[in-house]
XYZ file of C-alpha atoms in Angstrom:
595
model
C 1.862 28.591 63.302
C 5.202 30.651 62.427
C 6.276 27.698 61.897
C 4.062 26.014 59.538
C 4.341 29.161 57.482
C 8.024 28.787 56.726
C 7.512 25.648 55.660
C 4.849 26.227 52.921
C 6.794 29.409 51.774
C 9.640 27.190 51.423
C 7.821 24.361 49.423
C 6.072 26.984 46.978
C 9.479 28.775 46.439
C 10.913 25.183 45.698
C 8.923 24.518 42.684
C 8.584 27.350 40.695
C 9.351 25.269 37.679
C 7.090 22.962 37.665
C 4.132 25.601 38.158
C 5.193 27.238 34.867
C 5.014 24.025 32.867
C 6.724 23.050 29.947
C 8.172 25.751 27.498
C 7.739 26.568 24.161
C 11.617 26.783 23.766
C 11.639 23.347 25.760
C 9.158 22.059 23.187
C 11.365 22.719 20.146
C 14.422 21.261 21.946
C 12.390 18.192 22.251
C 11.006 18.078 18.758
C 14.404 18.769 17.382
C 16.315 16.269 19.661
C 13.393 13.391 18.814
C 13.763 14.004 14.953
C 17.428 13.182 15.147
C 17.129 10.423 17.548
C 14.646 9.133 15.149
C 16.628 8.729 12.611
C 19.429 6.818 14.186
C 17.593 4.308 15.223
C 15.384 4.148 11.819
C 18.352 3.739 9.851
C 19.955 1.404 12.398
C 16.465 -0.857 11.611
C 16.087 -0.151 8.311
C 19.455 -1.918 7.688
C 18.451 -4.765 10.094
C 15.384 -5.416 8.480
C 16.810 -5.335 4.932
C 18.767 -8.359 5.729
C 15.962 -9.675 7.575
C 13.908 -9.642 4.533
C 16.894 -10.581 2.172
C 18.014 -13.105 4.248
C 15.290 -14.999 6.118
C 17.372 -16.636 8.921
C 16.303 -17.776 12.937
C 19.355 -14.687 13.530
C 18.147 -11.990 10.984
C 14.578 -12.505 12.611
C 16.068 -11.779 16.016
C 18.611 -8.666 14.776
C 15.701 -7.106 12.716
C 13.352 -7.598 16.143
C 15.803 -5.934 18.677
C 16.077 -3.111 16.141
C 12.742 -2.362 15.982
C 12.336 -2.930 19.517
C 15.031 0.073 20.296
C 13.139 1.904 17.630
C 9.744 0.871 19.322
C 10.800 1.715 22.220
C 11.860 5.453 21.683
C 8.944 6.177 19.397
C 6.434 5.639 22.738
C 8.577 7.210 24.846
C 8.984 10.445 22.083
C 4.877 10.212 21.583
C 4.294 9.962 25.838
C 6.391 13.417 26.154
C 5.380 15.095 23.258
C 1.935 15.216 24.752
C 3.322 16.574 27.870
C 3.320 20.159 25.156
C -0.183 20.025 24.408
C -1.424 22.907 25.553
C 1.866 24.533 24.770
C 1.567 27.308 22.710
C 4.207 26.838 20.277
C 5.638 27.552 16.528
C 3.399 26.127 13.755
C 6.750 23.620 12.356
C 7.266 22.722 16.467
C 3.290 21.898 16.466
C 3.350 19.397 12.995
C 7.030 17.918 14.652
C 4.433 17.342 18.082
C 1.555 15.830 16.257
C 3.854 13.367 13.890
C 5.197 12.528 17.049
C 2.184 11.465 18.604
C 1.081 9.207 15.299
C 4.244 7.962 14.092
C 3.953 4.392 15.592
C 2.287 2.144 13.184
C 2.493 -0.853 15.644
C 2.178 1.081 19.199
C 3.493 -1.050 22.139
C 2.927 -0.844 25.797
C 5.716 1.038 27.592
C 6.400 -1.959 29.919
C 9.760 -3.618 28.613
C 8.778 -6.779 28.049
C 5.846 -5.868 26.718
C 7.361 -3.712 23.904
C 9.606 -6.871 23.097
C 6.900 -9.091 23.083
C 5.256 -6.669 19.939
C 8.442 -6.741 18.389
C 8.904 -10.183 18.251
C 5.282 -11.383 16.882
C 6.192 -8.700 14.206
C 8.889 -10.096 13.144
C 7.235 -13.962 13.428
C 4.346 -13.124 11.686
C 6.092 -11.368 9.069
C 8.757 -14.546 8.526
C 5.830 -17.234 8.614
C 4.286 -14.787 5.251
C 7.731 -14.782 3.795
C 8.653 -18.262 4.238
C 5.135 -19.986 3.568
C 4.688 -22.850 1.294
C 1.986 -24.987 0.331
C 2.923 -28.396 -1.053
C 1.459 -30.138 -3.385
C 3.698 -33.310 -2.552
C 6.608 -33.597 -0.132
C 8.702 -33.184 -3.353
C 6.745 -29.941 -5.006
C 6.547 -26.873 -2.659
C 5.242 -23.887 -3.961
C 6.172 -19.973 -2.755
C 3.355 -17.294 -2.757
C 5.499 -15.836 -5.812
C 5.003 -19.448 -7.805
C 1.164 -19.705 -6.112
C 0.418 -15.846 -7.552
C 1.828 -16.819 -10.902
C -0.318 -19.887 -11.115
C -3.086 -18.504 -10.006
C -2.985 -16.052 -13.005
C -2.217 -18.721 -15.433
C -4.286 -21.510 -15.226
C -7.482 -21.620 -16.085
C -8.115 -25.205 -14.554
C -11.118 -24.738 -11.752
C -9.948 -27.775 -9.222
C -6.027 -26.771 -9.483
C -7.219 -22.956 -8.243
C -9.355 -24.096 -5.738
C -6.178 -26.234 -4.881
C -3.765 -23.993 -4.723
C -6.399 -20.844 -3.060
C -6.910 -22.873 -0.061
C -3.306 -24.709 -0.017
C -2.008 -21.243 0.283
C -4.248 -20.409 3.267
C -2.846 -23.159 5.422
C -0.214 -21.408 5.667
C -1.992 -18.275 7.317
C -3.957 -20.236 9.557
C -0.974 -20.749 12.461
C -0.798 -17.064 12.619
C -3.992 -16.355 14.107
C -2.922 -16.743 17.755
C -0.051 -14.502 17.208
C -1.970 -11.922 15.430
C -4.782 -11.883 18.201
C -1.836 -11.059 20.968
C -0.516 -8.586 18.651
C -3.674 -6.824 18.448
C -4.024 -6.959 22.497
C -0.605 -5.526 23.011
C -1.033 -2.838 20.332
C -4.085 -1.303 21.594
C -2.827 -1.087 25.235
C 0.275 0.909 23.544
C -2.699 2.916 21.430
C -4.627 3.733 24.251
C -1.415 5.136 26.475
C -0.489 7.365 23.130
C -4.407 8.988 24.204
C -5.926 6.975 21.255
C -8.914 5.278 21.375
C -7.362 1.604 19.704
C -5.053 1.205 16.718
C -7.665 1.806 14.221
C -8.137 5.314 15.695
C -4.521 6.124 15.608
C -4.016 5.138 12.248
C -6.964 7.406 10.621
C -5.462 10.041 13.247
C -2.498 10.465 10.774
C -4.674 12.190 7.915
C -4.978 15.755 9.207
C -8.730 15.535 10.235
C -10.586 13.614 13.089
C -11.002 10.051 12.298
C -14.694 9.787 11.851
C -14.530 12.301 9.222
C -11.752 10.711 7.947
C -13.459 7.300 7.637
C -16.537 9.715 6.051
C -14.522 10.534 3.766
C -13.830 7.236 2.867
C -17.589 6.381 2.238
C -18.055 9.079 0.191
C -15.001 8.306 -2.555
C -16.267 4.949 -2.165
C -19.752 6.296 -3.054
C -18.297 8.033 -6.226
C -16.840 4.999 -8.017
C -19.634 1.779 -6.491
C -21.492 1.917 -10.108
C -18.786 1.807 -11.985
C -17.278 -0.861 -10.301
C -20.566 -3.008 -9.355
C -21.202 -2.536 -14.046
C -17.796 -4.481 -14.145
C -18.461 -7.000 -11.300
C -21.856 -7.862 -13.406
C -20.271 -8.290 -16.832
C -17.455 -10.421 -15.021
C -19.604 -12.648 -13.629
C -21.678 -13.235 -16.667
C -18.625 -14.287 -18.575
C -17.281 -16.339 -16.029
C -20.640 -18.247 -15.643
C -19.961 -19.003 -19.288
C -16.524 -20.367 -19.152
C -16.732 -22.577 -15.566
C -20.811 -22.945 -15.583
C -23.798 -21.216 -14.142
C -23.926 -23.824 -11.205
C -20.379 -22.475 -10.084
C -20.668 -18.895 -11.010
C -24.509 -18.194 -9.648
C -26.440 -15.424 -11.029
C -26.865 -12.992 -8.649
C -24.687 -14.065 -6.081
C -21.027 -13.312 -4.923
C -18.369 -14.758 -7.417
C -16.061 -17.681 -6.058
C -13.099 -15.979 -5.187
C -10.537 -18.630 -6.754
C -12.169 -18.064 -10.180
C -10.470 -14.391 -10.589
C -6.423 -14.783 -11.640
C -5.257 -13.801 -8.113
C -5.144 -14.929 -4.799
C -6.626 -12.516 -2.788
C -9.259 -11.366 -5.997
C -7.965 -7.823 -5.097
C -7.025 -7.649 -9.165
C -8.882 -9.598 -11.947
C -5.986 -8.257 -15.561
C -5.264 -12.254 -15.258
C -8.991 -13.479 -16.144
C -8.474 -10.549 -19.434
C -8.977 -13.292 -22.329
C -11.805 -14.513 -20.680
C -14.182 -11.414 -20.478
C -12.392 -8.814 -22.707
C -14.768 -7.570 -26.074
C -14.799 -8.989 -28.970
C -12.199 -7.601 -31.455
C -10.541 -5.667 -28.709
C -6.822 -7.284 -29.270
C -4.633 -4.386 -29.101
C -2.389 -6.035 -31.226
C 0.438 -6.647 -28.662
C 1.595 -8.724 -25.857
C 3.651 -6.926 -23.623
C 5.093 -9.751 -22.207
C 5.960 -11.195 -25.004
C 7.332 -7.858 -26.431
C 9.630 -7.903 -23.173
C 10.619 -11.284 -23.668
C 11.418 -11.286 -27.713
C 13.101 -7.646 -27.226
C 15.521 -9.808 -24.557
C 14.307 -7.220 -21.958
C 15.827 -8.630 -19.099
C 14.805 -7.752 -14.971
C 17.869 -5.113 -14.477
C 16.823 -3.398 -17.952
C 13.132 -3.563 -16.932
C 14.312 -1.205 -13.997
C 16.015 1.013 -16.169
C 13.264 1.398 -18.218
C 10.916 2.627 -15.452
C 14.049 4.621 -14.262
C 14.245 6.440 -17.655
C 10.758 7.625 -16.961
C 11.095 9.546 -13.970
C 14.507 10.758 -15.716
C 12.351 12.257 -19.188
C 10.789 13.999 -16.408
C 13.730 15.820 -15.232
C 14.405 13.681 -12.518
C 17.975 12.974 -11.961
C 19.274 9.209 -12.730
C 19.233 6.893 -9.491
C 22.636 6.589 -7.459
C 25.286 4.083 -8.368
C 24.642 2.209 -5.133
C 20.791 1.610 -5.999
C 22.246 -0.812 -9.104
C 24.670 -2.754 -6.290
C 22.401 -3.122 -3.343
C 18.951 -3.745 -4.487
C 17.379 -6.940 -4.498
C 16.107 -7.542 -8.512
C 15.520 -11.433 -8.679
C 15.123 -14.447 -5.831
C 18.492 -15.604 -4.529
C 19.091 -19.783 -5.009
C 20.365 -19.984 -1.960
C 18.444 -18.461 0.734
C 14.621 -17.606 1.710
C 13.802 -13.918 1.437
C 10.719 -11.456 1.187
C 9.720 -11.379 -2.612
C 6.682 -8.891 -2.154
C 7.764 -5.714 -3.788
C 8.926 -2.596 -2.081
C 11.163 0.616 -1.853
C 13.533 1.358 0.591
C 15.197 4.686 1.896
C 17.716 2.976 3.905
C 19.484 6.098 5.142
C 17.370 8.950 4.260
C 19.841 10.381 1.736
C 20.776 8.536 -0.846
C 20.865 5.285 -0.339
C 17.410 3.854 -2.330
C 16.937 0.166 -3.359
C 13.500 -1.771 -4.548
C 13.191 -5.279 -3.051
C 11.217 -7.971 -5.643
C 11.447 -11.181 -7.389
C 11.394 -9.724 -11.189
C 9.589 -11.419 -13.658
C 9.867 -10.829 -17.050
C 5.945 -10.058 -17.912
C 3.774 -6.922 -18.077
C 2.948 -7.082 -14.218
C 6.022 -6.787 -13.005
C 6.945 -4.317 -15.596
C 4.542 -1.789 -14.328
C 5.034 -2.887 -10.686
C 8.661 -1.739 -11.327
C 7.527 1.936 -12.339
C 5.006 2.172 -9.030
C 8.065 1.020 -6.646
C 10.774 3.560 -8.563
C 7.842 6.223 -7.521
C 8.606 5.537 -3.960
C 12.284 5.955 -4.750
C 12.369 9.359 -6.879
C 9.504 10.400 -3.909
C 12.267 9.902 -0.843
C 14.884 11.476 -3.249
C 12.630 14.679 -3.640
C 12.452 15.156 -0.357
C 15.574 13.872 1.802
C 16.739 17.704 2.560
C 13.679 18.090 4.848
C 14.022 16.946 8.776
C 13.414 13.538 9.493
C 10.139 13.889 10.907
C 8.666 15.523 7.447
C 10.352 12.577 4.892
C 7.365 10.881 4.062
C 4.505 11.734 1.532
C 1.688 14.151 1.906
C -0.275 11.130 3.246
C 0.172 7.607 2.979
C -2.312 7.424 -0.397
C 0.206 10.069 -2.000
C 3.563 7.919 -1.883
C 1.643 4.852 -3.384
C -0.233 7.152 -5.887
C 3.161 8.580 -7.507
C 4.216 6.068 -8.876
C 1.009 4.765 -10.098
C -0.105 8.115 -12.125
C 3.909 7.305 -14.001
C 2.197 3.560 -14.762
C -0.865 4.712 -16.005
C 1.639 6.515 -18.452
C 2.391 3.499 -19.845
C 0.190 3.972 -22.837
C 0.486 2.587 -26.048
C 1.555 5.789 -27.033
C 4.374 5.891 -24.946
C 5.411 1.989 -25.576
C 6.059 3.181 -29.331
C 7.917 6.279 -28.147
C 10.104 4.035 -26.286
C 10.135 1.569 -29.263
C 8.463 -1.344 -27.289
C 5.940 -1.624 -30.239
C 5.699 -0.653 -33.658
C 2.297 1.168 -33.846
C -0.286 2.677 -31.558
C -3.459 0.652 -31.821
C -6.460 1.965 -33.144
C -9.005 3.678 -31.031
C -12.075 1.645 -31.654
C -9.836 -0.827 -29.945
C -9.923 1.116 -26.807
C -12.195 -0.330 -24.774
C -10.518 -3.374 -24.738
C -7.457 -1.271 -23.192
C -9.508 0.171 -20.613
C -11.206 -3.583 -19.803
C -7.904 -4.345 -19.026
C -7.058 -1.303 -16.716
C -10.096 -1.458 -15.395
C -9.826 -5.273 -14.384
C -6.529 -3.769 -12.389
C -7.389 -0.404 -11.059
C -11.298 -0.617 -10.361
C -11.452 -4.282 -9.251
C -9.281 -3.419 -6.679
C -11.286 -0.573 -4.860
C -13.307 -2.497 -2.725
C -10.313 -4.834 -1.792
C -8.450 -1.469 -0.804
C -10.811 -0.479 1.572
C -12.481 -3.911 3.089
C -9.129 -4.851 4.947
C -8.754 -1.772 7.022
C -12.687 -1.897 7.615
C -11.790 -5.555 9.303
C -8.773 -4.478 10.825
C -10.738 -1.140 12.571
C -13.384 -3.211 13.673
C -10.964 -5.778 15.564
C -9.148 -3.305 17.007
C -12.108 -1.485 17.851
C -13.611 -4.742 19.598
C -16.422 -4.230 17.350
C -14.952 -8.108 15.853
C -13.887 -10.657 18.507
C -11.631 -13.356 17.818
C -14.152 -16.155 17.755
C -15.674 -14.359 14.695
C -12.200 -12.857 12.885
C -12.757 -15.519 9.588
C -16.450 -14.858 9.577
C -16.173 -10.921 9.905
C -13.593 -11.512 6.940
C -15.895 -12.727 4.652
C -19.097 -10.818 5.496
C -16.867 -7.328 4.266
C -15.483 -9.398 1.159
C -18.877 -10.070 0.391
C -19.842 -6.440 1.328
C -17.833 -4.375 -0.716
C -16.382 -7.257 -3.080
C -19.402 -9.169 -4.079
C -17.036 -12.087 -3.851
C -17.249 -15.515 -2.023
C -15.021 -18.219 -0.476
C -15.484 -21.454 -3.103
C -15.482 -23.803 -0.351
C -16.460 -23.159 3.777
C -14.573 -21.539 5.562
C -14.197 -21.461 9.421
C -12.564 -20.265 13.041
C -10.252 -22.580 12.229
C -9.173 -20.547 9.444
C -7.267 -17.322 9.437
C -7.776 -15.952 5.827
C -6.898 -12.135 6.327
C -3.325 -13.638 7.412
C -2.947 -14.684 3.683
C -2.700 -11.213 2.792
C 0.793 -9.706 3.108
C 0.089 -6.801 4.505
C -1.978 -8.033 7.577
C 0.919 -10.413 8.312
C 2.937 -7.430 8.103
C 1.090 -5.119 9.608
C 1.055 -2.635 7.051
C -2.104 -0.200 6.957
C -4.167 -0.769 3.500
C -6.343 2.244 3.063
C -3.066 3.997 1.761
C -3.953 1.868 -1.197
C -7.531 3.083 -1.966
C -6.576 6.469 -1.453
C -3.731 5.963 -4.726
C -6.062 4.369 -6.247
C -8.444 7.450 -6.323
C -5.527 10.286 -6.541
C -3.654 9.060 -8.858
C -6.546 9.493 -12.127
C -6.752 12.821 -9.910
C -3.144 13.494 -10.186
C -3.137 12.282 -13.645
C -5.822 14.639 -14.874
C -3.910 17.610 -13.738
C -0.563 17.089 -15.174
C -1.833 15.777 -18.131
C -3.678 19.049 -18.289
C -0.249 21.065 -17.466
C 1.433 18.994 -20.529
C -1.473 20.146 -22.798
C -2.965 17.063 -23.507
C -5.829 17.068 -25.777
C -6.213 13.325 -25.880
C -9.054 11.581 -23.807
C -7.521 11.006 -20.554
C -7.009 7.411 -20.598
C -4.774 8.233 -24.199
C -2.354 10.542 -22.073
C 1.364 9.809 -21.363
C 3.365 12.801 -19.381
C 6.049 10.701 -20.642
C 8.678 13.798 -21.879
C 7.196 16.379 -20.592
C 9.424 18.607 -18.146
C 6.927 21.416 -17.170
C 4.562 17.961 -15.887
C 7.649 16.904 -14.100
C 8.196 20.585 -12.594
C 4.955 20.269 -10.939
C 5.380 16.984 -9.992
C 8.589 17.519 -8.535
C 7.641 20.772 -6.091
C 4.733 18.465 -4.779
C 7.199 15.775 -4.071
C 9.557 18.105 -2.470
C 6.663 19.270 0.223
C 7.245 16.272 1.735
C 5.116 15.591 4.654
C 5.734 19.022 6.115
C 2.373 20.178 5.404
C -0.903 19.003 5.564
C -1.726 16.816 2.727
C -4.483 19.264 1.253
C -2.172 21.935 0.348
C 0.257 19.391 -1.293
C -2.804 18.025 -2.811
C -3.705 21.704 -3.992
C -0.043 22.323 -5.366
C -0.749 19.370 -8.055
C -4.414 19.248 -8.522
C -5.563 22.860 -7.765
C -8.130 21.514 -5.136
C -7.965 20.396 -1.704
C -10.614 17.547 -2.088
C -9.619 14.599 -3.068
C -12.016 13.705 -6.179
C -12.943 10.357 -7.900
C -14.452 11.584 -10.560
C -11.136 11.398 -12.505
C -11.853 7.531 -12.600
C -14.798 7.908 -14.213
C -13.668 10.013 -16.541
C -10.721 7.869 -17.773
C -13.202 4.811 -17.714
C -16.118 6.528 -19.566
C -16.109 4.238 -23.135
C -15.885 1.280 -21.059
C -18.494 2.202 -18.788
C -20.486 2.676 -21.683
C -19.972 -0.191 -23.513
C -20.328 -2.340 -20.403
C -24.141 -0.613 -19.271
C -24.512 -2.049 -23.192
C -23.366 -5.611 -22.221
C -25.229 -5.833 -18.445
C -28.647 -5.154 -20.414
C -30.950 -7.713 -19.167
C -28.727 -9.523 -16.752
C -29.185 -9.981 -13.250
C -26.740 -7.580 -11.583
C -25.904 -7.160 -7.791
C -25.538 -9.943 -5.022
């Protein structure tokens, strides 16, 4: 009995540790070792998937993949021992550090090695397949997404769209077996990060539970559904008349191949056909660009100037050497636009295939938002460079574009004269055909992704699922059948690349909300959609101390430091839209509306 006693003295007084559990002071050594870590081995990917996407090769795919992988890789492992400080009590900056560790995986992966690599590498392959898809029309004419967009917003020929809508989803098709896997292996990394799938941990990363989060989805939604379902009415009315009520039906879903872009997620392209009558504003900005010999570099440094009236400082030397402005001749790359922070300092580039047309020219001022927003905050830890939420770094840039104003294409000397304002509504048909088309398409893919992750959608019924949410939210319809066979969300970029979409609704709604405020900060008297904060350095002061916040605290306050509220609030949309909404309640008199 002596004896026994010994022993269990002994064993308690072994372990003394372990009973007290893990440390506060332990905590911060973790946080603050995992934020450098971090950013090693996001740099060291960042630079491998650059040329990756630059340089589309079977070698680039596999250096891009075991970068990730390492990255991968330490990102579980960081999220698995940050948890291990839950019930730590523990500074409030140690506590965000914990939490961002827990979320910061995009694409979890199961701890088991091969596992991890297997998620890596149907990354990378579904990502390629996007970037190096072609649909040819002969063996002799192959045609890029980058060609298929730009005919798809050009012609105006009903059998070559239908053509070239489902040529370009034979290319998505292949992918479904890889993306199925993908989704296996992500939510067994999801669930060991204490989520309940992938869907959960992505609306985990907006500072509330994720069922209010997705509540507060339905209720922006909820704010801007008549404004959008008055467009989708007077749309479809004029489309009827150009193609034919027996291939635009009254009261049904539009054919989706009928609306200048691929995915129908914008409808600017269709303008001639439905704008109002006498609404020419008197310019073509494309054809200003073009006669002015505006040429892709100089349409950069026009969006740079911008951010620069501001108060901004001019972008580094190295941005002018090392990013990607135009499609190489001699190799297959990523054209889809985007901004890159390669080493969280200084080095910024943009990634696109410039064209020299007013898409591209405002594309250019969203992705130099993304630039100026890493500048603004690269003096913050690792862990805190990133925007307020995902909806703020896409909505920066944005609120510059809807800048570009007639007003502030004559102050720039892009046109002669500011159009008249009876001619507005034709200017906000066209905005509108951009900005408020694209709200349902912002939130339907994250609604299908959720679901599948969820289990709510099963493979057998991914295509069908698709379409039911299109038809849901869009009022849009495939122009042919589609099947299990098919793989249509795969034709989107950023399900290929696994890239969460909601960030895109949210700009969508903050950036009228942004816009509102600073316009009010510059002293605009002007109806809101008339504003430009082009010039104007106390709008670029506030601007600039929201951008500097980072992600290092919750996205209400940053939201409250530029807008003065901490709810984000559609109602900007319909003020800007007001005239056209309107006019177009005018136009939708005695037609059947709805689907």
């Amino acid at each position: 009995m002596r004896r026994f006693s010994i022993v269990l003295c002994a064993l308690v007084a072994s372990v003394p540790a372990l009973a007290q559990g893990p440390t506060a002071e332990e905590a911060k050594r973790f946080a603050d070792e995992a934020d450098r870590r971090l950013l090693e081995l996001t740099i060291d990917s960042q630079r491998a998937q650059w040329v990756q996407a630059t340089y589309i090769t079977e070698d680039t795919q596999i250096l891009a993949a075991q970068a990730n992988e390492r990255l991968t890789a330490a990102t579980i492992d960081f999220a698995k021992q940050a948890a291990r400080f839950n019930d730590v009590a523990v500074d409030p900056e140690t506590a965000r550090k914990l939490k961002l560790l827990r979320t910061y995986l995009v694409l979890p992966a199961p701890s088991e090695p091969a596992k991890t690599s297997e998620v890596t590498r149907l990354a990378a392959s579904l990502d390629a397949a996007f970037g190096t898809g072609r649909w040819c029309r002969t063996p002799d004419d192959c045609l890029t997404i980058d060609k298929l967009e730009r005919l798809m917003a050009e012609s105006k020929n009903a059998r070559e769209l239908l053509d070239a809508w489902v040529g370009w989803r034979t290319v998505s098709a292949p992918m479904r077996a890889d993306f199925e896997r993908l989704a296996v292996l992500a939510n067994e990394g999801a669930r060991e990060l204490g989520f309940a799938d992938v869907g959960a941990l992505w609306r985990s990363k907006y500072d509330m539970p994720p069922d209010d989060f997705a509540r507060e989805l339905d209720r922006l939604w909820g704010q801007v559904k008549p404004l959008y379902e008055a467009l989708h009415c007077h749309v479809r009315a004029r489309l009827a008349e150009v193609y034919g009520a027996d291939v635009v039906k009254p009261g049904e879903p539009i054919p989706a191949h009928l609306l200048g872009n691929m995915w129908a997620q914008q409808w600017a392209n269709i303008y001639p056909l439905v704008a109002p009558a006498s609404s020419d504003p008197g310019f073509d900005l494309t054809e200003r660009l073009k006669t002015k010999g505006v040429d892709e570099r100089e349409m950069v440094r026009i969006a740079e100037r911008f951010f620069t009236s501001l108060g901004f400082a001019p972008l580094p030397a190295t941005f002018w050497e090392r990013s990607q402005f135009t499609r190489p001749r001699d190799r297959d790359v990523v054209c889809h636009a985007s901004a890159w922070d390669i080493d969280y300092q200084d080095d910024l580039r943009i990634k696109m295939c410039i064209g020299i047309n007013d898409e591209d020219f405002i594309t250019i001022h969203h992705e130099l938002g993304h630039n100026f927003y890493q500048r603004a905050y690269n003096r913050l830890p690792f862990l805190y460079q990133d925007s307020a939420n995902d909806g703020f770094h896409e909505a920066i840039g944005d609120t510059v574009a809807l800048s570009v104003t007639p007003k502030y294409l004559k102050q720039i000397g892009m046109i002669d004269t500011e159009p008249d304002p009876r001619q507005d509504v034709g200017l906000l048909m066209r905005q509108a055909l951009d900005k408020v088309a694209f709200l349902p398409f912002g939130l339907l893919i994250d609604q299908w992704r959720w679901k599948v992750y969820s289990g709510e959608v099963k493979p057998g019924s991914y295509n069908r699922a698709w379409w039911d949410l299109v038809e849901k939210y869009q009022g849009v319809a495939p122009p042919v059948a589609r099947s299990e066979a098919d793989f249509d969300p795969g034709a989107k970029y950023h399900v290929a690349g696994n890239v969460p979409y909601t960030r895109y609704f949210l700009a969508h709604i903050l950036q009228f909300q942004f816009l509102r405020e600073l316009c009010k900060t510059a002293g605009n008297t002007a109806p809101l959609h008339r504003c430009s904060i082009y010039g104007n350095a106390e709008a670029g002061e506030r601007l600039a101390a929201t951008l500097e916040m980072g992600l290092s605290r919750p996205w209400p306050d940053a939201l409250e430091a530029l807008s003065g509220s901490r709810e984000m609030d559609a109602t900007a949309i319909i003020d800007y839209f007001a005239p056209l909404k309107a006019w177009l309640d005018e136009q939708n008199r005695g037609r059947q509306c709805g689907w």
